[in-house]
Coordinates of C-alpha atoms in Angstrom, one line a residue:
X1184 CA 0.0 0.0 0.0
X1185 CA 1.6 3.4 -1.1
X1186 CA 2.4 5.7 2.1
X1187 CA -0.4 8.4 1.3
X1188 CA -3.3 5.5 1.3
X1189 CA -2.0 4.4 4.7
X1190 CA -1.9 7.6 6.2
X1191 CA -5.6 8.5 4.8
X1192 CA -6.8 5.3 5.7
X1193 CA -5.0 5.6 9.6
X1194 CA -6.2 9.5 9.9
X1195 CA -9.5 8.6 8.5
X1196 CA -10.1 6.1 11.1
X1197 CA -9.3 8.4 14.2
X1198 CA -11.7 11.2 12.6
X1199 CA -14.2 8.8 11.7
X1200 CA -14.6 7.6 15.0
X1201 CA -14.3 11.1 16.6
X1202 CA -16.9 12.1 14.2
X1203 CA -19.3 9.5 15.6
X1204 CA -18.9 10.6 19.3
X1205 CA -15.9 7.7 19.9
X1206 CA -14.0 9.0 22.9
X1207 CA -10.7 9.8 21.9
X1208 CA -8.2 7.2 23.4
X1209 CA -10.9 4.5 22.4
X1210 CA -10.8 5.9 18.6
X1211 CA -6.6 6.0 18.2
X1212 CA -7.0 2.5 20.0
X1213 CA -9.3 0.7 17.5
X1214 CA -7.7 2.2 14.4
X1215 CA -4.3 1.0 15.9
X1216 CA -5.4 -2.1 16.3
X1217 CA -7.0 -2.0 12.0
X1218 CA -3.4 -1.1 11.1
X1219 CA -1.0 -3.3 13.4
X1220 CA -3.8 -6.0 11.6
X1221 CA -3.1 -4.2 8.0
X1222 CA 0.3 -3.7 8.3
X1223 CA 1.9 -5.7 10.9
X1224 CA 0.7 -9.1 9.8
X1225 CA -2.8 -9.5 11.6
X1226 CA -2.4 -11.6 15.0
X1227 CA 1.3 -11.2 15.4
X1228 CA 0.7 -7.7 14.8
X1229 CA -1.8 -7.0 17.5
X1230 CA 0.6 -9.3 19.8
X1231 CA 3.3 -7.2 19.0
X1232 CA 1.1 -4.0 19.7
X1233 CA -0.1 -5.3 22.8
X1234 CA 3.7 -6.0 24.0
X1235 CA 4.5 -2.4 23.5
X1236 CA 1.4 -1.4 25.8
X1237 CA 3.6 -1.5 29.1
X1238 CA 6.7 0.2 27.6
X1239 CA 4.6 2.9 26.7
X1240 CA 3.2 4.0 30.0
X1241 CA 5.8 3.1 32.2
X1242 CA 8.5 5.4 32.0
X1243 CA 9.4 7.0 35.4
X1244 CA 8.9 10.6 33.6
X1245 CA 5.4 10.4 33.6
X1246 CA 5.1 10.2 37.2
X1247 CA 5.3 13.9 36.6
X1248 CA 1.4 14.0 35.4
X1249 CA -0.1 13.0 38.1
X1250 CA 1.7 15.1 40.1
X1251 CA 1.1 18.3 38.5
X1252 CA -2.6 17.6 38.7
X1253 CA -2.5 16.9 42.4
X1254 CA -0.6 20.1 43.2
X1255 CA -3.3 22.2 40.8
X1256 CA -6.0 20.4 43.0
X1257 CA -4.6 21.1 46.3
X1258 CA -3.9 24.7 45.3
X1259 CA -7.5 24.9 44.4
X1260 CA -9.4 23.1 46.7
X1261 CA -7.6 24.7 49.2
X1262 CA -8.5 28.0 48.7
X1263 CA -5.3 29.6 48.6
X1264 CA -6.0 30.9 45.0
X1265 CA -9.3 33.2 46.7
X1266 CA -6.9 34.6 48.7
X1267 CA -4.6 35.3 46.4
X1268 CA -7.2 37.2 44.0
X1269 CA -8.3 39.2 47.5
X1270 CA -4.5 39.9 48.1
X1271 CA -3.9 41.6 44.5
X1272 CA -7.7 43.2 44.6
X1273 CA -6.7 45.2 47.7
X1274 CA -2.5 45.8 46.4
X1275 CA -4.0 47.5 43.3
X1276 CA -5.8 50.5 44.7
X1277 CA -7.6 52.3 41.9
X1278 CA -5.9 52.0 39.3
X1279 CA -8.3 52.3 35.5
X1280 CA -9.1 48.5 34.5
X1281 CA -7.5 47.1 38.1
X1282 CA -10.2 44.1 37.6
X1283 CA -8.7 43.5 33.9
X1284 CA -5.2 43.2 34.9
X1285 CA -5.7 41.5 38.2
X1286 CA -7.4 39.1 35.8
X1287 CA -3.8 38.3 34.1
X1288 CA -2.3 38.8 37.0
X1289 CA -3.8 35.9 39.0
X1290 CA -3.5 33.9 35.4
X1291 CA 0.2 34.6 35.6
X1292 CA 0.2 33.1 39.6
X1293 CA -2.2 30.6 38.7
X1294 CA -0.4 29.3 35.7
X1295 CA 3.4 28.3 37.9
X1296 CA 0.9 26.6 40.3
X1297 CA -1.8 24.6 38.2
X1298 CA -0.6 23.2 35.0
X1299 CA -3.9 23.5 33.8
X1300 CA -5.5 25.9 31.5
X1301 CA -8.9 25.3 31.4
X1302 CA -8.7 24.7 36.0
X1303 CA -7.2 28.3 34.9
X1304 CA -9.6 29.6 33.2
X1305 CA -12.8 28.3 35.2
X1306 CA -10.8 29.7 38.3
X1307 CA -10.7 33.1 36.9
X1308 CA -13.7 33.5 35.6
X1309 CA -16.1 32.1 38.9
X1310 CA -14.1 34.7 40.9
X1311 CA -13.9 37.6 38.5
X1312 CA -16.7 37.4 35.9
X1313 CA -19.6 38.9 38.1
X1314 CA -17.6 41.3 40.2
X1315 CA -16.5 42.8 36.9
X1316 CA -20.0 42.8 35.5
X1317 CA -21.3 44.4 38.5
X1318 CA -18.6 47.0 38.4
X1319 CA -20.3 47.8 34.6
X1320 CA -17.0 46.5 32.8
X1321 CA -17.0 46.0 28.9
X1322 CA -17.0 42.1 27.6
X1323 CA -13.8 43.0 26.0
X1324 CA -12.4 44.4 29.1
X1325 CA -13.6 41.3 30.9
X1326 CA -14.0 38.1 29.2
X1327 CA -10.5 39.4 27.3
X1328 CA -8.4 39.2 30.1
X1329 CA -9.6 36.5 31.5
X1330 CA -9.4 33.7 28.5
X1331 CA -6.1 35.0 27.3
X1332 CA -4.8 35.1 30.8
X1333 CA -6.0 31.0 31.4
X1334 CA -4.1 30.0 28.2
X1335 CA -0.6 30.9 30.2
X1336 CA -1.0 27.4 31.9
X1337 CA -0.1 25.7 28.9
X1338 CA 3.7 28.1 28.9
X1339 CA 4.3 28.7 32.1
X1340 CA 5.5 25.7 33.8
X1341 CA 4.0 23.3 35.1
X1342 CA 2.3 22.3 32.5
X1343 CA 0.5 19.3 32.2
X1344 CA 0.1 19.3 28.2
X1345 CA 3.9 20.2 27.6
X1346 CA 4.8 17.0 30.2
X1347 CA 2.6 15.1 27.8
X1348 CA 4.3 16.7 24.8
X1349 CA 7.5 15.8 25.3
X1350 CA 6.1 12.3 26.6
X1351 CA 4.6 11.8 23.2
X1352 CA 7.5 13.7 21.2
X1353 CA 10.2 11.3 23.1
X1354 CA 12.0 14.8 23.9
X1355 CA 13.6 16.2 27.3
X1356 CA 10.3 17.1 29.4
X1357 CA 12.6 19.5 31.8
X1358 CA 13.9 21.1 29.0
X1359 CA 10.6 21.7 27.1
X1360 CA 9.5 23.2 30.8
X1361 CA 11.9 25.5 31.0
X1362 CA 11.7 26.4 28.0
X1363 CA 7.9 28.2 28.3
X1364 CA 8.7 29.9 31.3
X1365 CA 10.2 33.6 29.7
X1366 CA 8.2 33.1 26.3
X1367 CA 5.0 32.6 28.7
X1368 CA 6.0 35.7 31.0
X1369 CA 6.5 37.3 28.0
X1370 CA 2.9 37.0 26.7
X1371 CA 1.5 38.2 30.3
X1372 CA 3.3 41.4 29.5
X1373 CA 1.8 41.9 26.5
X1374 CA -1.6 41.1 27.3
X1375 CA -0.7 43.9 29.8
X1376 CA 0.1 46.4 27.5
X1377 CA -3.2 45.5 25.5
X1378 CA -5.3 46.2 28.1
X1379 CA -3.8 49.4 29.0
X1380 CA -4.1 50.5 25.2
X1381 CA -7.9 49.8 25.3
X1382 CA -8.4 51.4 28.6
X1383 CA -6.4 54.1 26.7
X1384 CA -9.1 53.9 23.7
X1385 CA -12.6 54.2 26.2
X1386 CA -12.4 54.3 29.8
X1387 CA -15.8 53.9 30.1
X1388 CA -15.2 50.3 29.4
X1389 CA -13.4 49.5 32.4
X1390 CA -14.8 52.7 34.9
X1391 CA -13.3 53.4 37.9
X1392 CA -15.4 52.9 41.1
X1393 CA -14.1 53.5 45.0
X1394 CA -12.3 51.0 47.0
X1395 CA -11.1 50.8 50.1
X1396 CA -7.4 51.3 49.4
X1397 CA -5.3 49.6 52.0
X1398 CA -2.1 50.8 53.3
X1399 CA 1.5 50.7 52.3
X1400 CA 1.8 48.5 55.4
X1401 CA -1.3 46.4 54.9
X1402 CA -0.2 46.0 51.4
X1403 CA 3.6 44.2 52.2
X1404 CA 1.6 42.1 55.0
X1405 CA -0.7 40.6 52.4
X1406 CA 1.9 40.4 50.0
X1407 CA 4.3 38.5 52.4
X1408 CA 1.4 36.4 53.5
X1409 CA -0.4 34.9 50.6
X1410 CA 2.0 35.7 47.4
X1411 CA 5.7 35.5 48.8
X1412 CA 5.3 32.2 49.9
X1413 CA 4.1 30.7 45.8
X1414 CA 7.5 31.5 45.2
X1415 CA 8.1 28.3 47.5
X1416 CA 6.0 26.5 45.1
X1417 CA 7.6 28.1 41.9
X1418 CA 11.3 26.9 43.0
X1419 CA 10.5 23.8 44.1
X1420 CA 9.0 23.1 40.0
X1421 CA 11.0 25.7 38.0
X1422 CA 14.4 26.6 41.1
X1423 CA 15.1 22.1 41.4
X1424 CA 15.2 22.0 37.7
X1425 CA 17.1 24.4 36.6
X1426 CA 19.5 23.6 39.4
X1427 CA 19.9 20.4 38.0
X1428 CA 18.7 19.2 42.0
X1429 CA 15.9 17.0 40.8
X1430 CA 14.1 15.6 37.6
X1431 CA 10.8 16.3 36.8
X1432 CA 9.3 13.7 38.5
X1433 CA 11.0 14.6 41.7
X1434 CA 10.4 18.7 41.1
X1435 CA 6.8 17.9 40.8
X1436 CA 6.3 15.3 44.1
X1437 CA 8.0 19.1 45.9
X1438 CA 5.9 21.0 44.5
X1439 CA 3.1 19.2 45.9
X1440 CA 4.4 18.6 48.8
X1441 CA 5.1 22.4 49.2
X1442 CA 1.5 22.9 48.5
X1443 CA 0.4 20.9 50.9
X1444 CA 3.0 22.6 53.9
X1445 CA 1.6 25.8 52.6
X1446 CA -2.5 24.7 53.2
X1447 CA -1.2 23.1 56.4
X1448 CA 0.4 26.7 57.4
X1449 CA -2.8 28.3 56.3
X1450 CA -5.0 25.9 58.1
X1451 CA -7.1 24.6 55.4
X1452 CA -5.8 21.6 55.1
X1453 CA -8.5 19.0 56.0
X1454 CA -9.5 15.5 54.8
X1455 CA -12.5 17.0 52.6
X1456 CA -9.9 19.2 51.1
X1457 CA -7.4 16.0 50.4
X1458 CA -10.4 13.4 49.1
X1459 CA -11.7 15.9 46.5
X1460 CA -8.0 16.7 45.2
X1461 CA -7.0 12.8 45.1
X1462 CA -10.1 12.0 43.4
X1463 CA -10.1 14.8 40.8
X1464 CA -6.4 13.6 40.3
X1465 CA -7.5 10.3 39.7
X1466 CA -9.9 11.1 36.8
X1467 CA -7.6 13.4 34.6
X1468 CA -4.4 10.9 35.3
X1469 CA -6.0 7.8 34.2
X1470 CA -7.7 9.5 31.1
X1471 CA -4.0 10.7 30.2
X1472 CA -2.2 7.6 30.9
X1473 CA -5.1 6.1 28.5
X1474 CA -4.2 8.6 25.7
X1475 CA -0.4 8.2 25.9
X1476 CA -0.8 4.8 25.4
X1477 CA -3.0 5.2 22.4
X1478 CA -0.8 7.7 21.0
X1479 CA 2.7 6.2 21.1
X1480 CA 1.1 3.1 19.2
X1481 CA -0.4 5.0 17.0
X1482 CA 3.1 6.3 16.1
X1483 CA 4.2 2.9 15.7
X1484 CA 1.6 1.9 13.3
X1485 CA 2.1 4.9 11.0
X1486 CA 5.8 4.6 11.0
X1487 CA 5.6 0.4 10.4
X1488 CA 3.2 1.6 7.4
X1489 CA 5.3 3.9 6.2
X1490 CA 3.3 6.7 6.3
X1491 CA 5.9 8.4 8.0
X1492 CA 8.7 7.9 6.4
X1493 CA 6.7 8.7 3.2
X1494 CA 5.5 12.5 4.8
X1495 CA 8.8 13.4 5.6
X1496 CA 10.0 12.6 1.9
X1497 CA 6.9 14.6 0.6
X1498 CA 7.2 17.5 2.8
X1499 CA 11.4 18.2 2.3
X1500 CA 10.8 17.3 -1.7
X1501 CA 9.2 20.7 -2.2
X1502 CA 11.5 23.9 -2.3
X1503 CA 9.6 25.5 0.3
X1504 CA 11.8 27.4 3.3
X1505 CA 12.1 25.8 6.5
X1506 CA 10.2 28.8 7.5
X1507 CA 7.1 28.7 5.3
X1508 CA 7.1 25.3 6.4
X1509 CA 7.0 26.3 10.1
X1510 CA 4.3 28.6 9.3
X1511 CA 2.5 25.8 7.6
X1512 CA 2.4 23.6 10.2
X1513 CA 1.3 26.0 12.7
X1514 CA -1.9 27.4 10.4
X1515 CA -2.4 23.3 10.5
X1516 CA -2.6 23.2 14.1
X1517 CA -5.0 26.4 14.2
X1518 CA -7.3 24.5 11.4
X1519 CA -7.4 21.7 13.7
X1520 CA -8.1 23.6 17.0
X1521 CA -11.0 24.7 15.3
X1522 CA -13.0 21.1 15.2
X1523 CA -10.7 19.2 18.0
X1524 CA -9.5 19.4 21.3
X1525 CA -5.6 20.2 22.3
X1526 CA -5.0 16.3 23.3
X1527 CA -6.6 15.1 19.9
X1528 CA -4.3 17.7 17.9
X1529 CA -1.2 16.2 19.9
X1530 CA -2.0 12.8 18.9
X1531 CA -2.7 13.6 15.2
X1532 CA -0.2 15.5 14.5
X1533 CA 3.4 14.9 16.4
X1534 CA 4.0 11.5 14.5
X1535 CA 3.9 13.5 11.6
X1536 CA 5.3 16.9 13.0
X1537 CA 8.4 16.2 14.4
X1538 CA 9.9 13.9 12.3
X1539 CA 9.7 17.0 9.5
X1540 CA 10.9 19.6 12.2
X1541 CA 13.9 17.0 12.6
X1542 CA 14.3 16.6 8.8
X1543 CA 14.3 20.8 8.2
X1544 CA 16.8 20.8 11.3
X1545 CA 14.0 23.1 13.8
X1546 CA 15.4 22.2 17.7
X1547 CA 13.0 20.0 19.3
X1548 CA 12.4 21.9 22.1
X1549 CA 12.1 25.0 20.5
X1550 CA 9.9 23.3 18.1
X1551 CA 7.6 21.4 20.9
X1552 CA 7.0 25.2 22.4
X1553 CA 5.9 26.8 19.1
X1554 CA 3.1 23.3 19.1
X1555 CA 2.3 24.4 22.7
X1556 CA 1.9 28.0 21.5
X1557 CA -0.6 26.8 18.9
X1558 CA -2.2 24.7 21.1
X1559 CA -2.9 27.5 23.5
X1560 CA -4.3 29.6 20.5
X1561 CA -6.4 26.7 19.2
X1562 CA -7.9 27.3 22.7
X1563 CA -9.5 30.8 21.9
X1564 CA -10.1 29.5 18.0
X1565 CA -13.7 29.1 16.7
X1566 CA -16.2 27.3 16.6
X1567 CA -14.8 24.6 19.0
X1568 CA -12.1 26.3 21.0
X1569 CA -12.2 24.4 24.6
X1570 CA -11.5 27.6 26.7
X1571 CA -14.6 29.6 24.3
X1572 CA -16.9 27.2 26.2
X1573 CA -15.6 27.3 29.5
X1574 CA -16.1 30.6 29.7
X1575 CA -19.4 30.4 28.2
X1576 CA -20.2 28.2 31.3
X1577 CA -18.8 30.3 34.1
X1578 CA -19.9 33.9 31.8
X1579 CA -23.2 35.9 33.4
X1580 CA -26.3 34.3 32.0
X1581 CA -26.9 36.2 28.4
X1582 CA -23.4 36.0 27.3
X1583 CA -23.1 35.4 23.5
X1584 CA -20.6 33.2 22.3
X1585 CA -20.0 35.1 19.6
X1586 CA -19.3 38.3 22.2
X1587 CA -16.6 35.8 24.1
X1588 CA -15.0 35.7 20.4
X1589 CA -14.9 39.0 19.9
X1590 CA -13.2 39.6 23.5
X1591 CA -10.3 37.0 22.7
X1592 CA -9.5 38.2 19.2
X1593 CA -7.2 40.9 20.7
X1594 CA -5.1 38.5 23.0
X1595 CA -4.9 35.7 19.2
X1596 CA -2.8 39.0 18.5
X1597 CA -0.4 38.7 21.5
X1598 CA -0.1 34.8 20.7
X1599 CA 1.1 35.9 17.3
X1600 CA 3.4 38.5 18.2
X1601 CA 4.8 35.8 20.6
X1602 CA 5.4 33.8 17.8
X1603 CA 7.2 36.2 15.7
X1604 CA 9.2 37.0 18.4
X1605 CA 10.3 33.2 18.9
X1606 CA 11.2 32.8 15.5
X1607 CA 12.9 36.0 15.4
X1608 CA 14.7 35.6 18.9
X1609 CA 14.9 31.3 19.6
X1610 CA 17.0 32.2 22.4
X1611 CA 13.5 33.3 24.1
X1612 CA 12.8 29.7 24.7
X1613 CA 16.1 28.1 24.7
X1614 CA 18.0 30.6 27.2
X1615 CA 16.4 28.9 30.4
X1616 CA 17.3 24.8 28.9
X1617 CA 20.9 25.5 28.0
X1618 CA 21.0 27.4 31.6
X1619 CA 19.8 24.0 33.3
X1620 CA 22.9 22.3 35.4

């Protein structure tokens, strides 16, 4: 069978299935097994594909996952992240559009402690949303923020989709961490800058209203007690890393462990607090586990069928520019955020991805961040983008959809300045990896 009828055949399957309300690890599983029957040589195939099962979800990196998840749960559960939102309310004073930038503020803080960009998102928008609508803020000025500001989680480390990533991609996980951490910060600051350019524009969208300002000395007490302290949280992720003290896995099981010293030191934690945070764990670690195993067979199908082998020879046979290529593969991922969710696109398109960014001689890292970057605009993209609908769900009643789209459009072009920036400037991602001990 020629390489294109096997990849058509092998894609077809997946979206087929999708397409008829399959879940998603149970549609990459059934078309793997078609294919190791195809092209592996029926039963000894499947054998052979069921052998690899193990390998694929038993690698010590991926203790990192669950992990990550526990130590978003915790922070949430906890309440620590209400506190943090009351800290930067009463820091700001009156400041024009102090809700708005608050918003990316907490996204920013939010971001180094959940992994989790729609957790981000959801967060954000319960505690914001009608405190800005009361105060007679704009959509733009409140839904904007807010859905740009929950992407960061997919940047800023830790992030559970870039720990799959690199999982999936076969490529160093702390690295690719690392590696989102400025380029993340980076985007904060501009979403920043747009806000104050349309508080700039109308005023009226974000009016002022009177606030108890608290004093200087109020302000470094709050600041000590409930943001100082995430810093713990940040170096026991980000600080171990880059230190070269711990892997991943390790930086994670800190980082919830810090978590958990800092809910102890705030007394919340409790045994309510600790069930709900295992348990929510448990649901979004098994369903990940499920889809890493689907995925890396599905890799191994295509490649055994030469379908990817057969890409890569069609995709470095035209005279396009690395570049142009770069940019294709990108528009690619935005087309498919627009009918499929981030995990989907990662499992369609890395077997194929990479292999070309290897062959046109992209560094993987810098490569898996620019996916990541995609991914978190796919996010924001219509009709389907997940984070579009999570903020329908935790908008006032009456929001429009088509109003939430309007709101984002200005932070899609942050995300693309960020890109421009990382093509122009690799260093951006790669300064923080080569740093790493």
């Amino acid at each position: 069978m020629e390489w294109w009828m096997a990849a058509i055949l092998m894609l077809g399957m997946v979206i087929g299935l999708m397409a008829i309300c399959v879940p998603v690890a149970f549609a990459f599983l059934i078309a793997n097994v078609v294919g190791a029957w195809i092209f592996m040589g029926g039963w000894v195939g499947v054998e052979q594909l069921a052998a690899n099962v193990g390998e694929a979800v038993s690698s010590f990196v991926l203790v990192t996952v669950p992990m990550f998840v526990l130590m978003g749960n915790l922070f949430f559960h906890s309440g620590i992240a209400l506190k943090i939102i009351e800290t930067l309310d009463r820091s700001m004073g009156r400041a024009d559009g102090r809700l708005s930038y608050i918003s990316v503020l907490c996204g920013t803080i939010f971001a180094a402690l959940s992994g989790s960009n729609m957790a981000n998102t959801a967060m954000i928008g319960g505690l914001l949303l009608p405190q800005m609508k009361q105060r007679g803020y704009a959509s733009h000025m409140s839904i904007g923020p807010i859905i740009g500001s929950g992407g960061l989680a997919l940047l800023i480390p830790p992030s559970t989709l870039a720990v799959l990533l690199g999982s999936i991609a076969q490529i160093n996980i702390a690295d690719l961490l690392l590696a989102g951490l400025i380029p993340g910060l980076v985007l904060a600051l501009l979403y920043v800058a747009t806000i104050w350019i349309q508080v700039r524009r109308d005023p009226s969208a974000a009016p002022a209203y009177d606030v108890q300002v608290a004093s200087t000395g109020e302000k470094l007490f709050l600041i000590a007690k409930y943001i100082l302290p995430m810093s713990l949280v940040v170096f026991c992720v980000v600080g171990f890393i880059l230190l070269g003290i711990t892997t991943p896995s390790e930086a994670a099981a800190f980082g919830v462990l810090s978590v958990l010293i800092l809910a102890a030191c705030y007394g919340r934690l409790s045994r309510d607090m600790l069930v709900k945070s295992v348990m929510g764990t448990l649901r979004v670690s098994v369903m990940v586990f499920f889809i890493i195993l689907a995925s890396k067979t599905f890799s191994q199908v295509l490649a055994f069928s030469g379908a990817t082998s057969g890409m890569i020879r069609w995709a470095t046979a035209y005279e396009f520019t690395a570049l142009t290529m770069l940019l294709i593969m990108f528009a690619v991922l935005l087309v498919l955020g627009m009918f499929v969710d981030a995990i989907s696109m990662m499992l369609l398109t890395i077997p194929i991805f990479f292999p070309i960014a290897q062959a046109l001689g992209f560094d993987p890292i810098w490569f898996g961040l620019v996916m990541l970057l995609a991914i978190e605009m796919s996010g924001t993209t219509p009709p389907f983008g997940l984070l579009l609908f999570v903020m329908q769900g935790v908008a006032p009643p009456g929001t429009s959809y088509w109003s939430i789209v309007r709101a984002a459009a200005p932070y899609l072009i942050c995300d693309l300045i960020l890109l421009g920036l990382l093509i122009a400037m690799p260093g951006l991602a790669l300064w923080l990896p080569e740093l790493r001990l």
